[in-house]
Short mmCIF file of C-alpha atoms in Angstrom, two decimals:
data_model
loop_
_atom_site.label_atom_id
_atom_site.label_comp_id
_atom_site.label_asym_id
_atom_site.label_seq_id
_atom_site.Cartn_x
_atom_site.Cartn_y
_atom_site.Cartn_z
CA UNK G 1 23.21 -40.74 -42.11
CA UNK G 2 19.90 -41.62 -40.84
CA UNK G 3 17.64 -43.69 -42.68
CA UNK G 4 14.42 -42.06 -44.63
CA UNK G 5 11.21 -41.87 -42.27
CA UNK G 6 9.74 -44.80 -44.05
CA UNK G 7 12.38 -47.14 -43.36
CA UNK G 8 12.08 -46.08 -39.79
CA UNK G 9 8.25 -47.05 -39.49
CA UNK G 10 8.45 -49.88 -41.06
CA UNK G 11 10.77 -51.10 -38.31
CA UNK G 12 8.70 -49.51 -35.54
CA UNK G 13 5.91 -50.83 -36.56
CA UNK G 14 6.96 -54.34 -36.53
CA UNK G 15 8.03 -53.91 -33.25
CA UNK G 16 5.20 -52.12 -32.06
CA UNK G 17 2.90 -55.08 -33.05
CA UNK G 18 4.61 -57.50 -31.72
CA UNK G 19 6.17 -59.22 -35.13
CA UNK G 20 9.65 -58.96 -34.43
CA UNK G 21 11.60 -58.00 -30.98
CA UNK G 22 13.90 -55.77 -32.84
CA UNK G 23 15.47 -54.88 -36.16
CA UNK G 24 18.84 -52.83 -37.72
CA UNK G 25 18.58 -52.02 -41.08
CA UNK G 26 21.10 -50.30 -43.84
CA UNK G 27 20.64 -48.87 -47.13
CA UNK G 28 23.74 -47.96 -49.38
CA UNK G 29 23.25 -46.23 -52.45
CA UNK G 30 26.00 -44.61 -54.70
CA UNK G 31 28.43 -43.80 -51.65
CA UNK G 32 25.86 -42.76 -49.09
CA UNK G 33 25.03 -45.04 -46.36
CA UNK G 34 21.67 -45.09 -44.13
CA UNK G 35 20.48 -46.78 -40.80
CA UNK G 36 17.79 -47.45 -38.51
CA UNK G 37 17.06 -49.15 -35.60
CA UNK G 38 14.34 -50.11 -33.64
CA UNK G 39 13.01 -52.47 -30.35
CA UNK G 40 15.34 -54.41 -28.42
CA UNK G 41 18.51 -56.67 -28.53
CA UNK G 42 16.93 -57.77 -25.27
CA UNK G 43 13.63 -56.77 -24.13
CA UNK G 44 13.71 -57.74 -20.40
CA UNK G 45 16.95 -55.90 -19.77
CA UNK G 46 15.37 -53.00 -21.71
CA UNK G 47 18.81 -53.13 -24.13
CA UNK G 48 18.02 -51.49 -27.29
CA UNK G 49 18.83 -52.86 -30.82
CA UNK G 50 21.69 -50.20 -32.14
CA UNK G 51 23.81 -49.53 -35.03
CA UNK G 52 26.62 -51.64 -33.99
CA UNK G 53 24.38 -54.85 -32.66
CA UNK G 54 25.50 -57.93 -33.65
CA UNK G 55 23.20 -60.51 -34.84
CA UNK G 56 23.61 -64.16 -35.54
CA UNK G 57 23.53 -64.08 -39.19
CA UNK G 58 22.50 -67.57 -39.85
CA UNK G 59 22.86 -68.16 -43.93
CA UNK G 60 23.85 -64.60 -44.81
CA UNK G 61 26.98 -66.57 -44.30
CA UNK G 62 27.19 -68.81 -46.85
CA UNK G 63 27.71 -65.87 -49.71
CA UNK G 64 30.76 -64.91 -47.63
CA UNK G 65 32.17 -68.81 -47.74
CA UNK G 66 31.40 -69.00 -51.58
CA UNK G 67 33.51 -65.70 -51.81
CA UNK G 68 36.76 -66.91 -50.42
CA UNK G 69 36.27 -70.30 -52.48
CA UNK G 70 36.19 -68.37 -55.61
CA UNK G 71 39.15 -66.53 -54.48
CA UNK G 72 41.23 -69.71 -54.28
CA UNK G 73 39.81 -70.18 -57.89
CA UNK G 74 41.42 -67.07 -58.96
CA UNK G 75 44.38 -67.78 -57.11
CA UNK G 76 44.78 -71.52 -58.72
CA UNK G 77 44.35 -73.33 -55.67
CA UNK G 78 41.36 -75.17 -56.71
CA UNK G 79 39.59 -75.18 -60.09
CA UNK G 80 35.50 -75.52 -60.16
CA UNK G 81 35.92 -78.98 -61.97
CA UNK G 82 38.19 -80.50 -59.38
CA UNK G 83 36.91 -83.13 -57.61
CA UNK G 84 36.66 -82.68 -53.58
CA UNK G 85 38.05 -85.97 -52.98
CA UNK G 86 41.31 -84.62 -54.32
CA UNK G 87 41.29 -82.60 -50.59
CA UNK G 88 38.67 -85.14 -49.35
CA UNK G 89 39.37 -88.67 -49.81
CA UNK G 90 36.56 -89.69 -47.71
CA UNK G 91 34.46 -89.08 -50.89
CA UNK G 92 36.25 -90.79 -53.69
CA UNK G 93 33.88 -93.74 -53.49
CA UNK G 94 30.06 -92.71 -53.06
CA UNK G 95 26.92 -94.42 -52.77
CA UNK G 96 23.31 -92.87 -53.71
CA UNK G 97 19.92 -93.34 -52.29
CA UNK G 98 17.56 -94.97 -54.61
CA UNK G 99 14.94 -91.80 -53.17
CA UNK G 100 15.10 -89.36 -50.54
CA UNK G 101 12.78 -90.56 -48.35
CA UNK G 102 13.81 -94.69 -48.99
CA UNK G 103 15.83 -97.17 -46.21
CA UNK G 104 19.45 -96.21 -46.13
CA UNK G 105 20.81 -99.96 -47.56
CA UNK G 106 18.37 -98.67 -51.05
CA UNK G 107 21.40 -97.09 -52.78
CA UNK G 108 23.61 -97.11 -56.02
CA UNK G 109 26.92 -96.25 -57.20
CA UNK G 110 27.72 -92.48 -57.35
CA UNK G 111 27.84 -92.24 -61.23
CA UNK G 112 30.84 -89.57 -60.78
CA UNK G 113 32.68 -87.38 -57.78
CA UNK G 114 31.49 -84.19 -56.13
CA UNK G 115 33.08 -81.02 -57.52
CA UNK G 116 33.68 -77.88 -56.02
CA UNK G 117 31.21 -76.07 -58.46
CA UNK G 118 28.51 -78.72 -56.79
CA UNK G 119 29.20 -77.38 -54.09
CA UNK G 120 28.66 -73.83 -54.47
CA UNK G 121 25.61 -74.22 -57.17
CA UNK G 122 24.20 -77.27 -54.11
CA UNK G 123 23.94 -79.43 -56.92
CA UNK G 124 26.37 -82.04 -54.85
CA UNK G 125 23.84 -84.53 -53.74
CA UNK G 126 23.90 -83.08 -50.45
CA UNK G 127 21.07 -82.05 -48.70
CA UNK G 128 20.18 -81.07 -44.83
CA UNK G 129 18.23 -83.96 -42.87
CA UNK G 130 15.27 -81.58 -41.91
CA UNK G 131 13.89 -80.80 -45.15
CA UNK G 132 13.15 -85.18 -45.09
CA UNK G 133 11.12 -87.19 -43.36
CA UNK G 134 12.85 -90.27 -44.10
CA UNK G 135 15.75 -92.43 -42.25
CA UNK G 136 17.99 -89.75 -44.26
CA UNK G 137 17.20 -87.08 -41.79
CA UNK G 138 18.03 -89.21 -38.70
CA UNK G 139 20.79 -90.29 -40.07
CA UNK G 140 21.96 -86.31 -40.65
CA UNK G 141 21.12 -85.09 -37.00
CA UNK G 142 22.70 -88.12 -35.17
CA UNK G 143 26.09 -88.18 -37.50
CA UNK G 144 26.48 -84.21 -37.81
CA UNK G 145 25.11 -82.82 -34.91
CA UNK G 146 23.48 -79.28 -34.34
CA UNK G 147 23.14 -77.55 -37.60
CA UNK G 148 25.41 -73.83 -36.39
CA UNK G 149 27.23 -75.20 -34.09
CA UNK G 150 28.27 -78.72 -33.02
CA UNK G 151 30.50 -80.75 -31.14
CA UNK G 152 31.38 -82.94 -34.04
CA UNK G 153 35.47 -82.27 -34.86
CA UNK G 154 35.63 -80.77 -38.45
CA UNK G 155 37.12 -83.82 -39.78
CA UNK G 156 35.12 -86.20 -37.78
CA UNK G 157 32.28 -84.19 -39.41
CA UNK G 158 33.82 -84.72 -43.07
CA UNK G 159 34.24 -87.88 -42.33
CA UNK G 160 30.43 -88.72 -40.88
CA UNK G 161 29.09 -87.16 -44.33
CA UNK G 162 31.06 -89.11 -46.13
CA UNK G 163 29.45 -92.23 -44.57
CA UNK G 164 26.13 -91.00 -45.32
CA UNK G 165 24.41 -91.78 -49.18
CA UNK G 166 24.16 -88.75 -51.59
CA UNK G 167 20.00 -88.22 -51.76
CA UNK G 168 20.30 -87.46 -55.66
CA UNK G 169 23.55 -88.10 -58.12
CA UNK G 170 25.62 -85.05 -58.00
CA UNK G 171 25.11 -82.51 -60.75
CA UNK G 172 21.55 -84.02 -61.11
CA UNK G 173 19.83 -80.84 -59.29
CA UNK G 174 20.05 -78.82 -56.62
CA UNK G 175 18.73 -79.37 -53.11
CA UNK G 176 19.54 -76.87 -50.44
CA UNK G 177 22.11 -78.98 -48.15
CA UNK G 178 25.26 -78.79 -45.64
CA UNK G 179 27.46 -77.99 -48.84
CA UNK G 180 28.28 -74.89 -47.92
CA UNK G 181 29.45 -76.19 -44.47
CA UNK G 182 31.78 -78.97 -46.29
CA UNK G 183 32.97 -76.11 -48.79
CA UNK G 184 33.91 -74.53 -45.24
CA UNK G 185 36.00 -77.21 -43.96
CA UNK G 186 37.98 -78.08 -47.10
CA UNK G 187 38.63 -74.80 -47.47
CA UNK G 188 40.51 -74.87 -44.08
CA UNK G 189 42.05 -77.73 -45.21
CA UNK G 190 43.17 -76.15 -47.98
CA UNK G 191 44.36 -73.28 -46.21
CA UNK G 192 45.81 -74.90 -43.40
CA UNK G 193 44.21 -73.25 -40.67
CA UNK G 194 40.64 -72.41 -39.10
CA UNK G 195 38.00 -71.29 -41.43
CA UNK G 196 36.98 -68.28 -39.39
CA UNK G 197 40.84 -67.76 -39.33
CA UNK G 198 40.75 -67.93 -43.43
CA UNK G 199 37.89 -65.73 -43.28
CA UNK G 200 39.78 -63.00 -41.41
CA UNK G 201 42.29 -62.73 -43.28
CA UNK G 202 41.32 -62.76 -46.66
CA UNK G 203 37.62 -61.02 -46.21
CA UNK G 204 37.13 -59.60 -42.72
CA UNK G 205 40.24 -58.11 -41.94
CA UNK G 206 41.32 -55.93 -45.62
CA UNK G 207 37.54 -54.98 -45.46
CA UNK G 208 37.47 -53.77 -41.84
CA UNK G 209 34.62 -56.23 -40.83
CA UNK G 210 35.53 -55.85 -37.08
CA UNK G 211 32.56 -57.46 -35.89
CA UNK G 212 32.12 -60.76 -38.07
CA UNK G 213 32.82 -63.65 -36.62
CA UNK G 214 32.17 -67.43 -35.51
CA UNK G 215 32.60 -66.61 -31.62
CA UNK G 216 31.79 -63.19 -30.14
CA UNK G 217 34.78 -62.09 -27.65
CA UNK G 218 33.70 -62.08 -24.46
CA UNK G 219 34.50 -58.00 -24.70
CA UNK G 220 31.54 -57.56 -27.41
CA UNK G 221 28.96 -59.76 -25.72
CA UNK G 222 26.98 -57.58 -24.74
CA UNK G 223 25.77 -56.29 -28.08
CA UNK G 224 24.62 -59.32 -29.17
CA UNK G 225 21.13 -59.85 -30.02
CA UNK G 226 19.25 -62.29 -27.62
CA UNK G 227 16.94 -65.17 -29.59
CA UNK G 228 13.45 -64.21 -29.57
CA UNK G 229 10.57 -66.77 -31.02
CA UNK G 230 7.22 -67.25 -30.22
CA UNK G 231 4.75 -68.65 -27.76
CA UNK G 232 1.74 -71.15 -29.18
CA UNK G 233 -0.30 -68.33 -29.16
CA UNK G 234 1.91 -65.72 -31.43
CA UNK G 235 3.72 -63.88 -28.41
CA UNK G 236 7.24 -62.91 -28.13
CA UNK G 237 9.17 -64.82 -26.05
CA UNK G 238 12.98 -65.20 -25.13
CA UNK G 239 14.28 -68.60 -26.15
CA UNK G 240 17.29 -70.77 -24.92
CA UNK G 241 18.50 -71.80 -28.08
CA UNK G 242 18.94 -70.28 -31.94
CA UNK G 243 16.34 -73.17 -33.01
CA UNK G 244 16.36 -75.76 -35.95
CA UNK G 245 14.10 -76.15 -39.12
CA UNK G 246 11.30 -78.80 -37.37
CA UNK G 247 11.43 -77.30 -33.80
CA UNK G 248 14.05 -75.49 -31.23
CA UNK G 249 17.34 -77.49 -30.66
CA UNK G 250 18.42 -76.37 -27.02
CA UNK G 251 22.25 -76.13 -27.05
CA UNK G 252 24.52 -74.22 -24.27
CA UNK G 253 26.35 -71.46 -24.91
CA UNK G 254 28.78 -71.67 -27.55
CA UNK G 255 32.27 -72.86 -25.87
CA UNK G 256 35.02 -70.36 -26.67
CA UNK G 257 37.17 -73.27 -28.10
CA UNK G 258 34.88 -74.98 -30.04
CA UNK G 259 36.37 -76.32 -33.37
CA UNK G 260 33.41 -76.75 -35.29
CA UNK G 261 32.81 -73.38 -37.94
CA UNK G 262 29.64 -73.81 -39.77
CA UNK G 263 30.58 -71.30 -43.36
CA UNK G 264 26.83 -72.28 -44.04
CA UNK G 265 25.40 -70.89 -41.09
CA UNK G 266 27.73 -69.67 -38.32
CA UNK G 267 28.89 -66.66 -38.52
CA UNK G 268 27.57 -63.37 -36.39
CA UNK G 269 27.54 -59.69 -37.82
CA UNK G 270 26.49 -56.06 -38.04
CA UNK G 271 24.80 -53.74 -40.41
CA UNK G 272 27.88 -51.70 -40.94
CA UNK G 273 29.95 -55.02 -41.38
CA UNK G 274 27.73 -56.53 -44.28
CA UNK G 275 27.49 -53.71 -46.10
CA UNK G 276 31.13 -53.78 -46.49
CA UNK G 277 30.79 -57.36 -48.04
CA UNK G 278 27.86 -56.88 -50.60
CA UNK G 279 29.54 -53.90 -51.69
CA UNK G 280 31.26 -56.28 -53.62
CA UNK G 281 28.43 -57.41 -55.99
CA UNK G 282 28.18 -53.78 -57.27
CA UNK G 283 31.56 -53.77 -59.47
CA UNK G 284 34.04 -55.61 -60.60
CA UNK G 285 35.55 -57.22 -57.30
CA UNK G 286 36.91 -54.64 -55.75
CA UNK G 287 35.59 -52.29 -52.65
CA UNK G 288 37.36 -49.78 -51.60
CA UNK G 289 40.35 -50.43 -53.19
CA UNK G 290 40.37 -53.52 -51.94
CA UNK G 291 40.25 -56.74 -54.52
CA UNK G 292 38.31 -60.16 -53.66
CA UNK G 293 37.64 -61.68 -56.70
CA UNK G 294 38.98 -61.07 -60.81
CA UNK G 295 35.67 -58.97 -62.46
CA UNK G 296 35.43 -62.58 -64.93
CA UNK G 297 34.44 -64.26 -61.46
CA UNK G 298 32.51 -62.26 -60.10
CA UNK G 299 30.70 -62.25 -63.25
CA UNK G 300 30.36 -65.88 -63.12
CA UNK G 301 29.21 -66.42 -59.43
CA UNK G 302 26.16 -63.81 -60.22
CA UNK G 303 25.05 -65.56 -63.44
CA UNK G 304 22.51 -68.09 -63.25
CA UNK G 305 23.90 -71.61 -63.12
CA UNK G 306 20.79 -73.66 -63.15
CA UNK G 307 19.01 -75.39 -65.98
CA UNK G 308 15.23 -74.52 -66.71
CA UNK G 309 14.78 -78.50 -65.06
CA UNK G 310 16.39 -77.54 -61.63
CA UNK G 311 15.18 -74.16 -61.49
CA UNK G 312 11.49 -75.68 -61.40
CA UNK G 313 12.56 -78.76 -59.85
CA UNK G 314 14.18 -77.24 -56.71
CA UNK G 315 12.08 -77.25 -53.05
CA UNK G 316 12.92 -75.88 -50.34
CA UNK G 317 10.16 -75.94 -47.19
CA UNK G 318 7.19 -77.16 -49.91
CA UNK G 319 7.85 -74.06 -52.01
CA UNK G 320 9.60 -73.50 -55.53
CA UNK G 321 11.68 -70.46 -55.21
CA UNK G 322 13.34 -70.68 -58.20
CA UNK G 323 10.36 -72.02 -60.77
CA UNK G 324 10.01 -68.57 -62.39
CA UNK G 325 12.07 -65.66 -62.11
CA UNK G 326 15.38 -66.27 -59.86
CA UNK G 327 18.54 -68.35 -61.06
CA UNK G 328 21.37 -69.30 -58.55
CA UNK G 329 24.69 -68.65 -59.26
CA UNK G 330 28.03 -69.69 -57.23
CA UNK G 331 26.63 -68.63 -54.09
CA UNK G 332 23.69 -66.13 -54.33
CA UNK G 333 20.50 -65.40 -55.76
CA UNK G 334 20.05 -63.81 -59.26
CA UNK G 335 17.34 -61.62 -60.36
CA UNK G 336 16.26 -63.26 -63.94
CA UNK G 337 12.84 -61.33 -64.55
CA UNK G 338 11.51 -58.46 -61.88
CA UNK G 339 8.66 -58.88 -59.78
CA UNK G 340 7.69 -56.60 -57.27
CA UNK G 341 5.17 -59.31 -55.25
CA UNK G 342 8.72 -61.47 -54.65
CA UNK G 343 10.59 -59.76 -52.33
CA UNK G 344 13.81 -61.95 -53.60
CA UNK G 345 13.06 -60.53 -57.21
CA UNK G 346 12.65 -56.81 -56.55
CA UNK G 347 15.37 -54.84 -58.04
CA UNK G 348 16.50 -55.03 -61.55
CA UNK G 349 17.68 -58.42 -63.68
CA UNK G 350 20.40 -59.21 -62.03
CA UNK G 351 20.31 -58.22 -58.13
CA UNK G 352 21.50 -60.45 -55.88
CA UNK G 353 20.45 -61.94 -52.73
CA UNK G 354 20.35 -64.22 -50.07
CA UNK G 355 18.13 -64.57 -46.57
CA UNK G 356 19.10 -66.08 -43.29
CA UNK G 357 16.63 -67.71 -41.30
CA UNK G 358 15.93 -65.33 -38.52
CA UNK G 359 15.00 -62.66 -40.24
CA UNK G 360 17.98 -61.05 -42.31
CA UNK G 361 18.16 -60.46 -46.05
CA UNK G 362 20.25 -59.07 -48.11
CA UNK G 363 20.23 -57.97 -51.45
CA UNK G 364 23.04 -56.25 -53.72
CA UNK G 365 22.13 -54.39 -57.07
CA UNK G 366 24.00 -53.49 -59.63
CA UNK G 367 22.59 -50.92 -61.98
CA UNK G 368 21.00 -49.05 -58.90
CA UNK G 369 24.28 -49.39 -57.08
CA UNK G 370 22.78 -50.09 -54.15
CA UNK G 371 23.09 -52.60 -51.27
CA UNK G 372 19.90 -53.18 -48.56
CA UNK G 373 20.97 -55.24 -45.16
CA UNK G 374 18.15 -56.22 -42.67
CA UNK G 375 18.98 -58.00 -39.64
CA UNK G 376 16.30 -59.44 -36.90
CA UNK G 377 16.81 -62.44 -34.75
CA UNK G 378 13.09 -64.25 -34.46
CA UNK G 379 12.83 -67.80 -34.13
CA UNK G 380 9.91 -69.62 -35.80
CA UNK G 381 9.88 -73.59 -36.06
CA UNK G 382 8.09 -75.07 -39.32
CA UNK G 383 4.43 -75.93 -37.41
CA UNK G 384 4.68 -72.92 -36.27
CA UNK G 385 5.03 -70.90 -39.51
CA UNK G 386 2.13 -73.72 -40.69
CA UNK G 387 -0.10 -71.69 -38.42
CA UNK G 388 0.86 -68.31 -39.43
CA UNK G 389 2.92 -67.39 -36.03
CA UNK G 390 6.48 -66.04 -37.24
CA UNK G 391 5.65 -64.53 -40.27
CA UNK G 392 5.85 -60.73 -39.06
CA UNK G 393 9.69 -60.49 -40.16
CA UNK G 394 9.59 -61.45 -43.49
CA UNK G 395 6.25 -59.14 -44.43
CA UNK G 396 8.80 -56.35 -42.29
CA UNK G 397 11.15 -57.57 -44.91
CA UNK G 398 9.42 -56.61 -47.97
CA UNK G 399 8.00 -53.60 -46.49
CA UNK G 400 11.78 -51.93 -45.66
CA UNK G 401 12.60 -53.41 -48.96
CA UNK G 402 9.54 -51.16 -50.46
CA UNK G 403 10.77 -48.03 -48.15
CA UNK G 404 14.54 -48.61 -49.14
CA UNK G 405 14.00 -48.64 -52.79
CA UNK G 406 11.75 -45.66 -52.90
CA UNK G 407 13.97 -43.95 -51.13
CA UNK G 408 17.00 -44.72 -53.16
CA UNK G 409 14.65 -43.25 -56.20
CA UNK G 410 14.17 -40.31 -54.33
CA UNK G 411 17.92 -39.72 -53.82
CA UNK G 412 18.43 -40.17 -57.48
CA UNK G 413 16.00 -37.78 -59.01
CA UNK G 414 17.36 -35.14 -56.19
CA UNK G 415 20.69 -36.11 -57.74
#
């Protein structure tokens, strides 16, 4: 079904003023699903963005790693309280930095192990070398390498992290970090195979998510979505690389047989693909017949696991998200109070949610039984967001949020 004309401005009209090279957005709302498209998967080969465009989903995929962990929960695999060193051993014996930001020889004993509910909640100790300024940050880039996809072996990478001091004791509070990326790897571990193998067959595959995954075959290249950012002076430009937090990280081409599968960051998708996944958040575990997680977990991972202290604590990029409002739960964003100036709190109490850094949101509720997907692919580093260039996507964000939820109340009172 095509998407309500509001939806379809408010994509055009990014495009048209130069905010965003192209968007593909989907609105799912008791059993009917919409879409729109607009501008281009690549502008100077005049490709259009379409309906079945894939886009490098960036950390839309760590709600899709936290999934398959809390499967193996269900399952008995793993239990939330186990310690990771128990698949891990690397981090049985932990050191801690004295502060974020002090020398790297300024540390203390770990005052207990890492668990796997750390992990999911990022309350590990963890945290990703960009959002510091100190030797910690370094110390992150030059053991991990790039941040979606590097060269680093997965247990080399284990390993590495395990050499580096926690920032905070775990459990203390939560600081966004590569845990999702370790919950990745020991998750292949556990599994004995590749994560995005895991991934297939437990999510992808029973859900029909034929186009989600860490490498795009060489057959579907050609609906990918090229990396657009900006010039100094706010103009669209085609970059050569998907970018980091500080500034653009150039890497090659992803190699076809590249071990390294970032679950925090990695994976590429569609429209039509993620709505399949966030279905998931709208009953008890179950889409289409087909069950992920018991309803009693699924409960769990979208109930606030943060205490008042870390919800007002937490930073991420000089802001608070989660001061007033928003809880986090295994995974994903939760809806504590509505507000309809936060795009992440629109909906009802509840909803969740999760971005990816260039440009996609997603956001799952409940009671409205409905499920919004937006994916771009703009590139903005920090000093450029600083001056104001890069911003287009996210007000395009809020404004197809706007569209989508009026016109899911306009379905409803037709109804």
């Amino acid at each position: 079904m095509e998407a309500s004309l509001g939806i379809q401005r408010v994509l055009q009209g990014s495009v048209y003023a130069g905010e965003i090279a192209g968007a593909a957005a989907a609105v799912w709302h008791d059993g009917e699903l919409q879409t729109a498209c607009a501008g281009w998967r690549d502008i100077e080969a005049q490709l259009p963005i379409e309906r079945d465009t894939i886009f490098r989903i960036a950390s839309m995929t760590k709600p899709i790693t936290s999934v398959v962990a809390l499967m193996l929960v269900d399952e008995g695999k793993i239990a939330l309280t186990d310690p990771i060193s128990k698949y891990a051993p690397e981090f049985a014996q932990m050191r801690v930095l004295k502060s974020p930001d002090c020398p790297l020889d300024e540390t203390e004993n770990s005052a207990r192990q890492i668990t796997f509910e750390d992990l999911l909640t990022h309350r590990s100790g963890l945290t990703c070398g960009d959002f510091h300024r100190g030797p910690i940050a370094r110390a992150y880039r030059e053991a991990l390498g790039g941040d979606i996809d590097s060269d680093v072996a997965p247990d080399d990478w284990i390993r590495r992290l395990a050499s580096l001091p926690f920032i905070d004791q775990p459990g203390n509070a939560m600081y966004y970090s590569r845990s999702t990326d370790l919950l990745g790897f020991l998750i292949a571990r556990i599994e004995g195979s590749s994560l995005g193998a895991v991934l297939d067959r437990r999510i992808f595959g029973p859900l029909g998510m034929n186009d989600t995954f860490f490498v795009v075959p060489p057959e579907k290249q050609h609906r990918r979505a090229a990396a657009y950012g900006f010039d100094e002076s706010g103009r669209l430009m085609k970059r050569s690389s998907w970018g980091g937090i500080w500034g653009p990280v150039v890497v090659a081409e992803r190699p076809q047989d590249m071990a390294y599968e970032s679950g925090g960051q990695g994976l590429w998708s569609t429209i039509d693909d993620y709505v399949k996944f966030a279905r998931v958040f709208l009953g008890d575990g179950d889409v289409d017949g087909v069950r992920l997680l018991r309803p009693e977990t699924l409960a769990m991972m979208m109930t606030n696991q943060l205490t008042d202290r870390q919800r007002a604590n937490f930073r991420m990029l000089g802001q608070k998200p989660f001061a007033v409002g928003r809880g986090f739960g295994l995974g994903v964003s939760v809806v504590l109070e509505t507000d309809k100036t936060d795009f992440m709190r629109r909906g009802n109490v509840g909803t969740v949610s999760w971005p990816g850094a260039y440009g996609g949101f997603w956001q799952a509720d409940p009671k409205e039984n409905s499920v919004f997907i937006f994916l771009a692919h703009n590139m903005a580093d920090l000093s450029q967001m600083a001056k104001g260039i890069g911003l287009g996507v996210w007000a395009a964000i809020e404004q197809f949020q706007a569209a989508a939820m009026e016109s899911t109340r306009s379905a409803t009172v037709r109804k």
